[in-house]
Amino acid sequence: MKRRAFLSKLWMVGIGFVAAAGIWTSWDLLRPGESKGFGGKVRAFPPETVTPTNVIEVAAARAYVTDVNDDVRALSWKCPHLGCRVSFCDSSGQFKCPCHGSVFNRAGDLLSGPSPRGMDGYPVEVGPDGMLYIDTGTTIEGTSPG
Ligand code: FES
């Protein structure tokens, strides 16, 4: 092989490596469903942490996790009425919105107030690492009263 042909092939291999590195980096940054912050799947905690007697706030998901009749749910803390942050009241065991007074039970169902529906939620799943993940990229609309 002549020197000119060898250097030409060497350049082609080098350009191929640079292109592969660029594609790898772009894919790593842009692949869907792999976000670790709000808007993607948020890693929360081991599923046994949530019990029928507690409600756990997950700030990274902007949500509360509850266990209602062995159904683990992630409820958005954003009120369906006008978007204020709903808080959980330990003494009453209910979620209450400070803005206009909507009240929701532990399952996120609307009990009273101007909210048009119950609290919105997010799908939850147990990941391969045994941790609970909240998919904040998918919103489950709260149920309408009645
Ligand atoms: Fe929650 Fe109005 S914003 S009741």
PDB file of C-alpha atoms and ligand atoms in Angstrom:
ATOM      1  CA  MET A   1       0.000   0.000   0.000  1.00  0.00           C
ATOM      2  CA  LYS A   2       1.331   3.378  -0.918  1.00  0.00           C
ATOM      3  CA  ARG A   3       1.839   6.038   1.701  1.00  0.00           C
ATOM      4  CA  ARG A   4      -0.875   8.341   0.214  1.00  0.00           C
ATOM      5  CA  ALA A   5      -3.520   5.543   0.233  1.00  0.00           C
ATOM      6  CA  PHE A   6      -2.587   4.554   3.793  1.00  0.00           C
ATOM      7  CA  LEU A   7      -2.952   8.140   5.086  1.00  0.00           C
ATOM      8  CA  SER A   8      -6.262   8.523   3.234  1.00  0.00           C
ATOM      9  CA  LYS A   9      -7.666   5.413   4.936  1.00  0.00           C
ATOM     10  CA  LEU A  10      -6.325   6.590   8.295  1.00  0.00           C
ATOM     11  CA  TRP A  11      -8.175   9.912   7.852  1.00  0.00           C
ATOM     12  CA  MET A  12     -11.391   8.069   6.981  1.00  0.00           C
ATOM     13  CA  VAL A  13     -11.144   5.927  10.113  1.00  0.00           C
ATOM     14  CA  GLY A  14     -10.520   9.052  12.222  1.00  0.00           C
ATOM     15  CA  ILE A  15     -13.511  10.867  10.724  1.00  0.00           C
ATOM     16  CA  GLY A  16     -15.628   7.765  11.365  1.00  0.00           C
ATOM     17  CA  PHE A  17     -14.656   7.774  15.059  1.00  0.00           C
ATOM     18  CA  VAL A  18     -15.477  11.483  15.411  1.00  0.00           C
ATOM     19  CA  ALA A  19     -18.883  10.976  13.716  1.00  0.00           C
ATOM     20  CA  ALA A  20     -19.666   7.985  15.948  1.00  0.00           C
ATOM     21  CA  ALA A  21     -18.752   9.992  19.067  1.00  0.00           C
ATOM     22  CA  GLY A  22     -21.016  12.849  17.933  1.00  0.00           C
ATOM     23  CA  ILE A  23     -23.955  10.521  17.305  1.00  0.00           C
ATOM     24  CA  TRP A  24     -23.422   8.749  20.650  1.00  0.00           C
ATOM     25  CA  THR A  25     -23.321  12.051  22.544  1.00  0.00           C
ATOM     26  CA  SER A  26     -26.403  13.427  20.778  1.00  0.00           C
ATOM     27  CA  TRP A  27     -28.385  10.254  21.422  1.00  0.00           C
ATOM     28  CA  ASP A  28     -27.356  10.220  25.059  1.00  0.00           C
ATOM     29  CA  LEU A  29     -28.603  13.793  25.505  1.00  0.00           C
ATOM     30  CA  LEU A  30     -31.786  13.605  23.444  1.00  0.00           C
ATOM     31  CA  ARG A  31     -33.202  10.111  23.874  1.00  0.00           C
ATOM     32  CA  PRO A  32     -36.814  10.281  25.007  1.00  0.00           C
ATOM     33  CA  GLY A  33     -38.069   8.942  28.319  1.00  0.00           C
ATOM     34  CA  GLU A  34     -34.714   8.959  30.030  1.00  0.00           C
ATOM     35  CA  SER A  35     -34.982  12.337  31.703  1.00  0.00           C
ATOM     36  CA  LYS A  36     -34.134  12.188  35.379  1.00  0.00           C
ATOM     37  CA  GLY A  37     -35.902  15.417  36.365  1.00  0.00           C
ATOM     38  CA  PHE A  38     -39.432  16.751  36.202  1.00  0.00           C
ATOM     39  CA  GLY A  39     -40.890  15.972  32.787  1.00  0.00           C
ATOM     40  CA  GLY A  40     -39.323  12.518  32.745  1.00  0.00           C
ATOM     41  CA  LYS A  41     -39.090   9.532  35.040  1.00  0.00           C
ATOM     42  CA  VAL A  42     -38.152  10.566  38.549  1.00  0.00           C
ATOM     43  CA  ARG A  43     -36.508   7.983  40.809  1.00  0.00           C
ATOM     44  CA  ALA A  44     -38.225   8.193  44.174  1.00  0.00           C
ATOM     45  CA  PHE A  45     -37.617   5.572  46.885  1.00  0.00           C
ATOM     46  CA  PRO A  46     -38.158   1.861  47.618  1.00  0.00           C
ATOM     47  CA  PRO A  47     -41.876   1.061  47.178  1.00  0.00           C
ATOM     48  CA  GLU A  48     -42.239  -0.315  50.723  1.00  0.00           C
ATOM     49  CA  THR A  49     -41.491   3.186  52.063  1.00  0.00           C
ATOM     50  CA  VAL A  50     -45.031   4.321  51.311  1.00  0.00           C
ATOM     51  CA  THR A  51     -47.681   2.774  53.548  1.00  0.00           C
ATOM     52  CA  PRO A  52     -51.455   3.191  53.958  1.00  0.00           C
ATOM     53  CA  THR A  53     -50.755   5.594  56.818  1.00  0.00           C
ATOM     54  CA  ASN A  54     -48.306   8.033  55.253  1.00  0.00           C
ATOM     55  CA  VAL A  55     -48.080  10.429  52.317  1.00  0.00           C
ATOM     56  CA  ILE A  56     -44.633  11.148  50.943  1.00  0.00           C
ATOM     57  CA  GLU A  57     -43.709  14.324  49.108  1.00  0.00           C
ATOM     58  CA  VAL A  58     -41.333  13.881  46.166  1.00  0.00           C
ATOM     59  CA  ALA A  59     -40.153  17.385  45.315  1.00  0.00           C
ATOM     60  CA  ALA A  60     -38.305  16.359  42.143  1.00  0.00           C
ATOM     61  CA  ALA A  61     -41.595  15.012  40.748  1.00  0.00           C
ATOM     62  CA  ARG A  62     -43.700  17.832  42.222  1.00  0.00           C
ATOM     63  CA  ALA A  63     -45.948  15.126  43.564  1.00  0.00           C
ATOM     64  CA  TYR A  64     -47.154  13.209  46.587  1.00  0.00           C
ATOM     65  CA  VAL A  65     -47.050   9.415  46.729  1.00  0.00           C
ATOM     66  CA  THR A  66     -49.872   7.658  48.547  1.00  0.00           C
ATOM     67  CA  ASP A  67     -50.949   4.086  49.113  1.00  0.00           C
ATOM     68  CA  VAL A  68     -54.721   3.703  48.973  1.00  0.00           C
ATOM     69  CA  ASN A  69     -55.954   0.109  49.357  1.00  0.00           C
ATOM     70  CA  ASP A  70     -52.593  -1.257  48.126  1.00  0.00           C
ATOM     71  CA  ASP A  71     -52.748   1.028  45.087  1.00  0.00           C
ATOM     72  CA  VAL A  72     -49.633   3.219  45.085  1.00  0.00           C
ATOM     73  CA  ARG A  73     -50.345   6.526  43.375  1.00  0.00           C
ATOM     74  CA  ALA A  74     -48.388   9.642  42.554  1.00  0.00           C
ATOM     75  CA  LEU A  75     -50.574  12.750  42.766  1.00  0.00           C
ATOM     76  CA  SER A  76     -49.494  16.050  41.254  1.00  0.00           C
ATOM     77  CA  TRP A  77     -49.303  18.787  43.835  1.00  0.00           C
ATOM     78  CA  LYS A  78     -50.664  21.268  41.256  1.00  0.00           C
ATOM     79  CA  CYS A  79     -54.327  22.012  41.930  1.00  0.00           C
ATOM     80  CA  PRO A  80     -56.553  21.306  38.888  1.00  0.00           C
ATOM     81  CA  HIS A  81     -58.469  24.540  39.552  1.00  0.00           C
ATOM     82  CA  LEU A  82     -55.904  27.290  38.953  1.00  0.00           C
ATOM     83  CA  GLY A  83     -52.620  25.587  39.665  1.00  0.00           C
ATOM     84  CA  CYS A  84     -51.821  26.470  43.274  1.00  0.00           C
ATOM     85  CA  ARG A  85     -49.768  23.988  45.238  1.00  0.00           C
ATOM     86  CA  VAL A  86     -51.936  21.605  47.213  1.00  0.00           C
ATOM     87  CA  SER A  87     -50.641  20.527  50.621  1.00  0.00           C
ATOM     88  CA  PHE A  88     -51.359  17.464  52.725  1.00  0.00           C
ATOM     89  CA  CYS A  89     -52.871  17.910  56.177  1.00  0.00           C
ATOM     90  CA  ASP A  90     -51.762  15.131  58.534  1.00  0.00           C
ATOM     91  CA  SER A  91     -54.485  15.776  61.098  1.00  0.00           C
ATOM     92  CA  SER A  92     -57.385  15.552  58.643  1.00  0.00           C
ATOM     93  CA  GLY A  93     -55.706  13.115  56.238  1.00  0.00           C
ATOM     94  CA  GLN A  94     -56.769  15.273  53.294  1.00  0.00           C
ATOM     95  CA  PHE A  95     -55.135  17.403  50.638  1.00  0.00           C
ATOM     96  CA  LYS A  96     -56.131  21.057  50.808  1.00  0.00           C
ATOM     97  CA  CYS A  97     -55.587  23.884  48.378  1.00  0.00           C
ATOM     98  CA  PRO A  98     -54.768  27.172  50.130  1.00  0.00           C
ATOM     99  CA  CYS A  99     -55.994  29.385  47.285  1.00  0.00           C
ATOM    100  CA  HIS A 100     -59.712  28.670  46.959  1.00  0.00           C
ATOM    101  CA  GLY A 101     -60.267  25.855  49.406  1.00  0.00           C
ATOM    102  CA  SER A 102     -60.609  22.704  47.312  1.00  0.00           C
ATOM    103  CA  VAL A 103     -60.299  19.573  49.439  1.00  0.00           C
ATOM    104  CA  PHE A 104     -59.252  16.127  48.205  1.00  0.00           C
ATOM    105  CA  ASN A 105     -59.053  12.775  49.961  1.00  0.00           C
ATOM    106  CA  ARG A 106     -55.894  10.598  50.115  1.00  0.00           C
ATOM    107  CA  ALA A 107     -56.764   9.062  46.764  1.00  0.00           C
ATOM    108  CA  GLY A 108     -56.916  12.524  45.188  1.00  0.00           C
ATOM    109  CA  ASP A 109     -60.700  12.526  44.746  1.00  0.00           C
ATOM    110  CA  LEU A 110     -62.403  15.906  44.990  1.00  0.00           C
ATOM    111  CA  LEU A 111     -64.406  16.292  48.214  1.00  0.00           C
ATOM    112  CA  SER A 112     -65.333  19.977  48.028  1.00  0.00           C
ATOM    113  CA  GLY A 113     -64.349  23.292  46.468  1.00  0.00           C
ATOM    114  CA  PRO A 114     -64.176  24.857  43.010  1.00  0.00           C
ATOM    115  CA  SER A 115     -61.757  22.355  41.442  1.00  0.00           C
ATOM    116  CA  PRO A 116     -63.325  20.812  38.315  1.00  0.00           C
ATOM    117  CA  ARG A 117     -61.923  17.343  39.131  1.00  0.00           C
ATOM    118  CA  GLY A 118     -59.780  15.322  41.450  1.00  0.00           C
ATOM    119  CA  MET A 119     -56.021  15.672  41.620  1.00  0.00           C
ATOM    120  CA  ASP A 120     -54.099  14.727  38.509  1.00  0.00           C
ATOM    121  CA  GLY A 121     -51.639  11.876  38.805  1.00  0.00           C
ATOM    122  CA  TYR A 122     -48.620  10.258  37.207  1.00  0.00           C
ATOM    123  CA  PRO A 123     -47.968   6.591  36.432  1.00  0.00           C
ATOM    124  CA  VAL A 124     -45.673   4.832  38.886  1.00  0.00           C
ATOM    125  CA  GLU A 125     -43.606   1.721  38.340  1.00  0.00           C
ATOM    126  CA  VAL A 126     -40.891  -0.235  40.071  1.00  0.00           C
ATOM    127  CA  GLY A 127     -37.668  -0.040  38.091  1.00  0.00           C
ATOM    128  CA  PRO A 128     -35.082  -2.777  37.578  1.00  0.00           C
ATOM    129  CA  ASP A 129     -33.171  -1.392  40.556  1.00  0.00           C
ATOM    130  CA  GLY A 130     -36.163  -2.019  42.832  1.00  0.00           C
ATOM    131  CA  MET A 131     -36.914   1.685  43.251  1.00  0.00           C
ATOM    132  CA  LEU A 132     -40.222   3.435  42.597  1.00  0.00           C
ATOM    133  CA  TYR A 133     -40.234   5.669  39.503  1.00  0.00           C
ATOM    134  CA  ILE A 134     -42.750   8.432  38.814  1.00  0.00           C
ATOM    135  CA  ASP A 135     -43.337   9.187  35.133  1.00  0.00           C
ATOM    136  CA  THR A 136     -43.953  12.944  35.216  1.00  0.00           C
ATOM    137  CA  GLY A 137     -44.013  13.033  31.413  1.00  0.00           C
ATOM    138  CA  THR A 138     -47.463  11.422  31.424  1.00  0.00           C
ATOM    139  CA  THR A 139     -50.354  13.048  33.263  1.00  0.00           C
ATOM    140  CA  ILE A 140     -53.394  11.058  34.354  1.00  0.00           C
ATOM    141  CA  GLU A 141     -56.276  13.497  34.634  1.00  0.00           C
ATOM    142  CA  GLY A 142     -58.161  13.407  37.920  1.00  0.00           C
ATOM    143  CA  THR A 143     -61.671  12.009  37.965  1.00  0.00           C
ATOM    144  CA  SER A 144     -64.632  14.340  37.706  1.00  0.00           C
ATOM    145  CA  PRO A 145     -67.010  14.382  40.642  1.00  0.00           C
ATOM    146  CA  GLY A 146     -70.211  12.434  40.327  1.00  0.00           C
TER     147      GLY A 146
HETATM  148 FE1  FES B   1     -56.831  25.282  44.125  1.00  0.00          FE
HETATM  149 FE2  FES B   1     -58.333  27.278  43.241  1.00  0.00          FE
HETATM  150  S1  FES B   1     -56.261  26.883  42.798  1.00  0.00           S
HETATM  151  S2  FES B   1     -58.906  25.680  44.549  1.00  0.00           S
END
